[in-house]
Amino acid sequence: MKLSSREIVLAGLFAAVISILAQFTIPFGPIPLTLQTFAVGFVVTILGKKTGTIAVAMYLLMGMIGLPVLAGGSAGIAHYFGPTGGFLVGFIFQAYVTGLILEKLTFNYFWSIAANLVGAFITLFFGSLWLKFSGGLPWDTAFSAGMIPFILPGAIKAVAAGYLGVLLGRRLPFTKLVYR
């Protein structure tokens, strides 16, 4: 995959946007409610599948190497193996699938919200799967802890990401995407 300088710069800038939004955290049991999932959907809705997914990967790499960009200013590889690890890895799949849906259909309010809802569900699914296997939990316990409490907040963040992503994407001169 060949990247232009423009795509690399945009991915880096939007990785910073994710880093900033991730600092808004509400403690909620072992897995906090953050604006990370909102930020991932928002960024992909603006940048598209390729550049948006690269921005998310950059963000995750920054956290992995120790920059305090993860939720609550945390960092380090240990977070990828702790209870939130599945959610963090799920961000890559959320970004890719959300962007794929939008590029196959269209960047309008309806499809952006729908794609972000699917993406949010993907992150919750990966998080729950990780809880199941890393914690040795039964399926029902893993999904009860990793998905059920986060469905409504995730849906609200997905709707906001889809709506605001299209709203802002239409106004930014650097987007090559066609918003309808």
PDB file of C-alpha atoms in Angstrom:
ATOM      1  CA  MET A   1       0.000   0.000   0.000  1.00  0.00           C
ATOM      2  CA  LYS A   2       1.511   3.268  -1.091  1.00  0.00           C
ATOM      3  CA  LEU A   3       0.826   6.326   1.033  1.00  0.00           C
ATOM      4  CA  SER A   4       1.160   9.911  -0.048  1.00  0.00           C
ATOM      5  CA  SER A   5       2.802  12.486   2.189  1.00  0.00           C
ATOM      6  CA  ARG A   6      -0.607  14.077   2.566  1.00  0.00           C
ATOM      7  CA  GLU A   7      -2.159  10.837   3.850  1.00  0.00           C
ATOM      8  CA  ILE A   8       0.670  10.316   6.337  1.00  0.00           C
ATOM      9  CA  VAL A   9       0.359  13.867   7.686  1.00  0.00           C
ATOM     10  CA  LEU A  10      -3.442  13.615   7.949  1.00  0.00           C
ATOM     11  CA  ALA A  11      -3.190  10.243   9.701  1.00  0.00           C
ATOM     12  CA  GLY A  12      -0.699  11.711  12.179  1.00  0.00           C
ATOM     13  CA  LEU A  13      -2.838  14.761  12.856  1.00  0.00           C
ATOM     14  CA  PHE A  14      -5.933  12.679  13.407  1.00  0.00           C
ATOM     15  CA  ALA A  15      -4.019  10.215  15.599  1.00  0.00           C
ATOM     16  CA  ALA A  16      -3.398  13.287  17.763  1.00  0.00           C
ATOM     17  CA  VAL A  17      -7.137  14.064  17.698  1.00  0.00           C
ATOM     18  CA  ILE A  18      -7.874  10.544  18.958  1.00  0.00           C
ATOM     19  CA  SER A  19      -5.206  11.007  21.647  1.00  0.00           C
ATOM     20  CA  ILE A  20      -6.843  14.194  22.885  1.00  0.00           C
ATOM     21  CA  LEU A  21     -10.389  12.823  22.852  1.00  0.00           C
ATOM     22  CA  ALA A  22      -9.252   9.658  24.660  1.00  0.00           C
ATOM     23  CA  GLN A  23      -8.444  11.768  27.710  1.00  0.00           C
ATOM     24  CA  PHE A  24     -12.147  12.350  28.352  1.00  0.00           C
ATOM     25  CA  THR A  25     -12.942   9.403  30.624  1.00  0.00           C
ATOM     26  CA  ILE A  26     -15.772   8.436  32.952  1.00  0.00           C
ATOM     27  CA  PRO A  27     -14.777   5.700  35.437  1.00  0.00           C
ATOM     28  CA  PHE A  28     -17.189   2.797  35.012  1.00  0.00           C
ATOM     29  CA  GLY A  29     -15.967  -0.423  36.589  1.00  0.00           C
ATOM     30  CA  PRO A  30     -12.843  -2.102  35.223  1.00  0.00           C
ATOM     31  CA  ILE A  31     -13.391  -0.696  31.728  1.00  0.00           C
ATOM     32  CA  PRO A  32     -13.925   3.087  31.671  1.00  0.00           C
ATOM     33  CA  LEU A  33     -16.237   4.943  29.316  1.00  0.00           C
ATOM     34  CA  THR A  34     -14.047   7.040  27.063  1.00  0.00           C
ATOM     35  CA  LEU A  35     -14.327   9.085  23.909  1.00  0.00           C
ATOM     36  CA  GLN A  36     -11.880   6.737  22.181  1.00  0.00           C
ATOM     37  CA  THR A  37     -14.609   4.832  20.338  1.00  0.00           C
ATOM     38  CA  PHE A  38     -16.250   8.108  19.365  1.00  0.00           C
ATOM     39  CA  ALA A  39     -12.897   9.415  18.125  1.00  0.00           C
ATOM     40  CA  VAL A  40     -12.192   6.313  16.039  1.00  0.00           C
ATOM     41  CA  GLY A  41     -15.547   6.516  14.254  1.00  0.00           C
ATOM     42  CA  PHE A  42     -15.299  10.285  13.887  1.00  0.00           C
ATOM     43  CA  VAL A  43     -11.822  10.105  12.341  1.00  0.00           C
ATOM     44  CA  VAL A  44     -12.732   7.329   9.907  1.00  0.00           C
ATOM     45  CA  THR A  45     -15.900   9.146   8.866  1.00  0.00           C
ATOM     46  CA  ILE A  46     -13.746  12.145   7.959  1.00  0.00           C
ATOM     47  CA  LEU A  47     -10.671  10.423   6.489  1.00  0.00           C
ATOM     48  CA  GLY A  48     -12.094   7.229   5.010  1.00  0.00           C
ATOM     49  CA  LYS A  49     -11.026   3.604   5.384  1.00  0.00           C
ATOM     50  CA  LYS A  50      -7.347   3.762   4.451  1.00  0.00           C
ATOM     51  CA  THR A  51      -6.154   6.976   6.087  1.00  0.00           C
ATOM     52  CA  GLY A  52      -8.542   6.609   9.023  1.00  0.00           C
ATOM     53  CA  THR A  53      -7.351   3.088   9.826  1.00  0.00           C
ATOM     54  CA  ILE A  54      -3.741   4.247   9.603  1.00  0.00           C
ATOM     55  CA  ALA A  55      -4.531   7.093  12.025  1.00  0.00           C
ATOM     56  CA  VAL A  56      -5.975   4.568  14.488  1.00  0.00           C
ATOM     57  CA  ALA A  57      -2.937   2.298  14.085  1.00  0.00           C
ATOM     58  CA  MET A  58      -0.635   5.278  14.731  1.00  0.00           C
ATOM     59  CA  TYR A  59      -2.605   6.130  17.859  1.00  0.00           C
ATOM     60  CA  LEU A  60      -2.361   2.558  19.141  1.00  0.00           C
ATOM     61  CA  LEU A  61       1.368   2.404  18.398  1.00  0.00           C
ATOM     62  CA  MET A  62       1.923   5.658  20.278  1.00  0.00           C
ATOM     63  CA  GLY A  63       0.219   4.157  23.313  1.00  0.00           C
ATOM     64  CA  MET A  64       2.126   0.904  22.944  1.00  0.00           C
ATOM     65  CA  ILE A  65       5.553   2.577  22.938  1.00  0.00           C
ATOM     66  CA  GLY A  66       4.749   4.546  26.072  1.00  0.00           C
ATOM     67  CA  LEU A  67       3.300   7.881  25.018  1.00  0.00           C
ATOM     68  CA  PRO A  68       0.465   8.766  27.447  1.00  0.00           C
ATOM     69  CA  VAL A  69      -2.281   8.842  24.818  1.00  0.00           C
ATOM     70  CA  LEU A  70      -4.560   6.038  25.984  1.00  0.00           C
ATOM     71  CA  ALA A  71      -7.596   6.684  28.181  1.00  0.00           C
ATOM     72  CA  GLY A  72      -6.747   8.702  31.264  1.00  0.00           C
ATOM     73  CA  GLY A  73      -3.221   9.464  30.061  1.00  0.00           C
ATOM     74  CA  SER A  74      -2.130   5.869  30.401  1.00  0.00           C
ATOM     75  CA  ALA A  75       0.379   4.134  28.160  1.00  0.00           C
ATOM     76  CA  GLY A  76       2.430   1.015  27.703  1.00  0.00           C
ATOM     77  CA  ILE A  77       2.145  -2.426  26.238  1.00  0.00           C
ATOM     78  CA  ALA A  78       0.613  -3.815  29.440  1.00  0.00           C
ATOM     79  CA  HIS A  79      -2.686  -2.112  28.532  1.00  0.00           C
ATOM     80  CA  TYR A  80      -2.894  -4.306  25.442  1.00  0.00           C
ATOM     81  CA  PHE A  81      -2.772  -7.409  27.626  1.00  0.00           C
ATOM     82  CA  GLY A  82      -5.026  -6.130  30.423  1.00  0.00           C
ATOM     83  CA  PRO A  83      -8.849  -6.004  30.509  1.00  0.00           C
ATOM     84  CA  THR A  84      -8.996  -3.231  27.882  1.00  0.00           C
ATOM     85  CA  GLY A  85      -6.703  -4.967  25.387  1.00  0.00           C
ATOM     86  CA  GLY A  86      -9.498  -6.408  23.266  1.00  0.00           C
ATOM     87  CA  PHE A  87     -11.178  -3.044  22.994  1.00  0.00           C
ATOM     88  CA  LEU A  88      -7.928  -1.403  21.886  1.00  0.00           C
ATOM     89  CA  VAL A  89      -7.313  -4.050  19.219  1.00  0.00           C
ATOM     90  CA  GLY A  90     -10.973  -3.778  18.238  1.00  0.00           C
ATOM     91  CA  PHE A  91     -10.385  -0.137  17.268  1.00  0.00           C
ATOM     92  CA  ILE A  92      -8.434  -1.278  14.196  1.00  0.00           C
ATOM     93  CA  PHE A  93     -11.317  -3.482  13.069  1.00  0.00           C
ATOM     94  CA  GLN A  94     -13.835  -0.771  13.948  1.00  0.00           C
ATOM     95  CA  ALA A  95     -11.957   1.708  11.777  1.00  0.00           C
ATOM     96  CA  TYR A  96     -11.531  -0.635   8.855  1.00  0.00           C
ATOM     97  CA  VAL A  97     -15.117  -1.932   8.777  1.00  0.00           C
ATOM     98  CA  THR A  98     -16.666   1.496   9.359  1.00  0.00           C
ATOM     99  CA  GLY A  99     -14.575   2.947   6.534  1.00  0.00           C
ATOM    100  CA  LEU A 100     -15.311  -0.024   4.274  1.00  0.00           C
ATOM    101  CA  ILE A 101     -19.063   0.340   4.750  1.00  0.00           C
ATOM    102  CA  LEU A 102     -18.891   4.065   4.054  1.00  0.00           C
ATOM    103  CA  GLU A 103     -16.772   3.668   0.942  1.00  0.00           C
ATOM    104  CA  LYS A 104     -19.012   0.905  -0.432  1.00  0.00           C
ATOM    105  CA  LEU A 105     -22.177   2.909   0.219  1.00  0.00           C
ATOM    106  CA  THR A 106     -21.967   6.665   0.679  1.00  0.00           C
ATOM    107  CA  PHE A 107     -20.806   9.295   3.143  1.00  0.00           C
ATOM    108  CA  ASN A 108     -24.177  10.694   4.221  1.00  0.00           C
ATOM    109  CA  TYR A 109     -25.747  11.020   7.655  1.00  0.00           C
ATOM    110  CA  PHE A 110     -27.753   7.796   7.514  1.00  0.00           C
ATOM    111  CA  TRP A 111     -24.953   5.493   6.341  1.00  0.00           C
ATOM    112  CA  SER A 112     -22.340   7.189   8.503  1.00  0.00           C
ATOM    113  CA  ILE A 113     -24.425   6.607  11.606  1.00  0.00           C
ATOM    114  CA  ALA A 114     -25.198   3.016  10.534  1.00  0.00           C
ATOM    115  CA  ALA A 115     -21.521   2.280   9.782  1.00  0.00           C
ATOM    116  CA  ASN A 116     -20.454   3.764  13.113  1.00  0.00           C
ATOM    117  CA  LEU A 117     -23.021   1.644  14.957  1.00  0.00           C
ATOM    118  CA  VAL A 118     -21.610  -1.488  13.302  1.00  0.00           C
ATOM    119  CA  GLY A 119     -18.073  -0.331  14.141  1.00  0.00           C
ATOM    120  CA  ALA A 120     -18.939   0.328  17.777  1.00  0.00           C
ATOM    121  CA  PHE A 121     -20.440  -3.152  18.045  1.00  0.00           C
ATOM    122  CA  ILE A 122     -17.235  -4.629  16.588  1.00  0.00           C
ATOM    123  CA  THR A 123     -15.129  -2.959  19.280  1.00  0.00           C
ATOM    124  CA  LEU A 124     -17.453  -4.247  22.009  1.00  0.00           C
ATOM    125  CA  PHE A 125     -17.335  -7.718  20.496  1.00  0.00           C
ATOM    126  CA  PHE A 126     -13.516  -7.780  20.457  1.00  0.00           C
ATOM    127  CA  GLY A 127     -13.404  -6.441  24.001  1.00  0.00           C
ATOM    128  CA  SER A 128     -15.783  -9.128  25.213  1.00  0.00           C
ATOM    129  CA  LEU A 129     -13.887 -11.839  23.376  1.00  0.00           C
ATOM    130  CA  TRP A 130     -10.661 -10.686  25.010  1.00  0.00           C
ATOM    131  CA  LEU A 131     -12.311 -10.742  28.442  1.00  0.00           C
ATOM    132  CA  LYS A 132     -13.523 -14.274  27.760  1.00  0.00           C
ATOM    133  CA  PHE A 133     -10.139 -15.681  26.755  1.00  0.00           C
ATOM    134  CA  SER A 134      -7.750 -13.589  28.862  1.00  0.00           C
ATOM    135  CA  GLY A 135      -9.838 -13.882  32.003  1.00  0.00           C
ATOM    136  CA  GLY A 136     -11.043 -17.419  31.418  1.00  0.00           C
ATOM    137  CA  LEU A 137     -14.605 -16.203  31.824  1.00  0.00           C
ATOM    138  CA  PRO A 138     -17.685 -18.039  30.605  1.00  0.00           C
ATOM    139  CA  TRP A 139     -19.235 -16.561  27.464  1.00  0.00           C
ATOM    140  CA  ASP A 140     -22.238 -15.059  29.249  1.00  0.00           C
ATOM    141  CA  THR A 141     -20.083 -13.403  31.914  1.00  0.00           C
ATOM    142  CA  ALA A 142     -17.639 -12.003  29.353  1.00  0.00           C
ATOM    143  CA  PHE A 143     -20.414 -10.512  27.231  1.00  0.00           C
ATOM    144  CA  SER A 144     -22.291  -9.279  30.288  1.00  0.00           C
ATOM    145  CA  ALA A 145     -19.180  -7.439  31.482  1.00  0.00           C
ATOM    146  CA  GLY A 146     -17.734  -6.334  28.156  1.00  0.00           C
ATOM    147  CA  MET A 147     -20.733  -5.575  26.011  1.00  0.00           C
ATOM    148  CA  ILE A 148     -24.081  -5.159  27.776  1.00  0.00           C
ATOM    149  CA  PRO A 149     -23.187  -2.111  29.926  1.00  0.00           C
ATOM    150  CA  PHE A 150     -21.600  -0.362  26.949  1.00  0.00           C
ATOM    151  CA  ILE A 151     -24.256  -0.844  24.265  1.00  0.00           C
ATOM    152  CA  LEU A 152     -26.213   2.342  24.999  1.00  0.00           C
ATOM    153  CA  PRO A 153     -23.160   4.602  25.545  1.00  0.00           C
ATOM    154  CA  GLY A 154     -21.535   3.031  22.468  1.00  0.00           C
ATOM    155  CA  ALA A 155     -24.637   3.672  20.370  1.00  0.00           C
ATOM    156  CA  ILE A 156     -24.798   7.296  21.514  1.00  0.00           C
ATOM    157  CA  LYS A 157     -21.121   7.818  20.676  1.00  0.00           C
ATOM    158  CA  ALA A 158     -21.563   6.092  17.298  1.00  0.00           C
ATOM    159  CA  VAL A 159     -24.498   8.307  16.349  1.00  0.00           C
ATOM    160  CA  ALA A 160     -22.519  11.394  17.380  1.00  0.00           C
ATOM    161  CA  ALA A 161     -19.415  10.228  15.471  1.00  0.00           C
ATOM    162  CA  GLY A 162     -21.397   9.548  12.304  1.00  0.00           C
ATOM    163  CA  TYR A 163     -23.306  12.813  12.435  1.00  0.00           C
ATOM    164  CA  LEU A 164     -20.399  15.057  13.408  1.00  0.00           C
ATOM    165  CA  GLY A 165     -18.010  13.270  11.029  1.00  0.00           C
ATOM    166  CA  VAL A 166     -20.204  14.041   8.036  1.00  0.00           C
ATOM    167  CA  LEU A 167     -20.953  17.549   9.281  1.00  0.00           C
ATOM    168  CA  LEU A 168     -17.263  18.386   9.637  1.00  0.00           C
ATOM    169  CA  GLY A 169     -16.119  16.294   6.655  1.00  0.00           C
ATOM    170  CA  ARG A 170     -18.294  18.370   4.326  1.00  0.00           C
ATOM    171  CA  ARG A 171     -16.561  21.525   5.513  1.00  0.00           C
ATOM    172  CA  LEU A 172     -12.927  20.442   5.503  1.00  0.00           C
ATOM    173  CA  PRO A 173     -11.069  21.304   2.300  1.00  0.00           C
ATOM    174  CA  PHE A 174      -8.599  18.401   2.541  1.00  0.00           C
ATOM    175  CA  THR A 175     -11.096  15.554   2.404  1.00  0.00           C
ATOM    176  CA  LYS A 176     -11.232  13.751  -0.914  1.00  0.00           C
ATOM    177  CA  LEU A 177     -14.369  11.871   0.071  1.00  0.00           C
ATOM    178  CA  VAL A 178     -17.711  12.667  -1.491  1.00  0.00           C
ATOM    179  CA  TYR A 179     -20.273  13.544   1.166  1.00  0.00           C
ATOM    180  CA  ARG A 180     -23.910  13.562   0.118  1.00  0.00           C
TER     181      ARG A 180
END
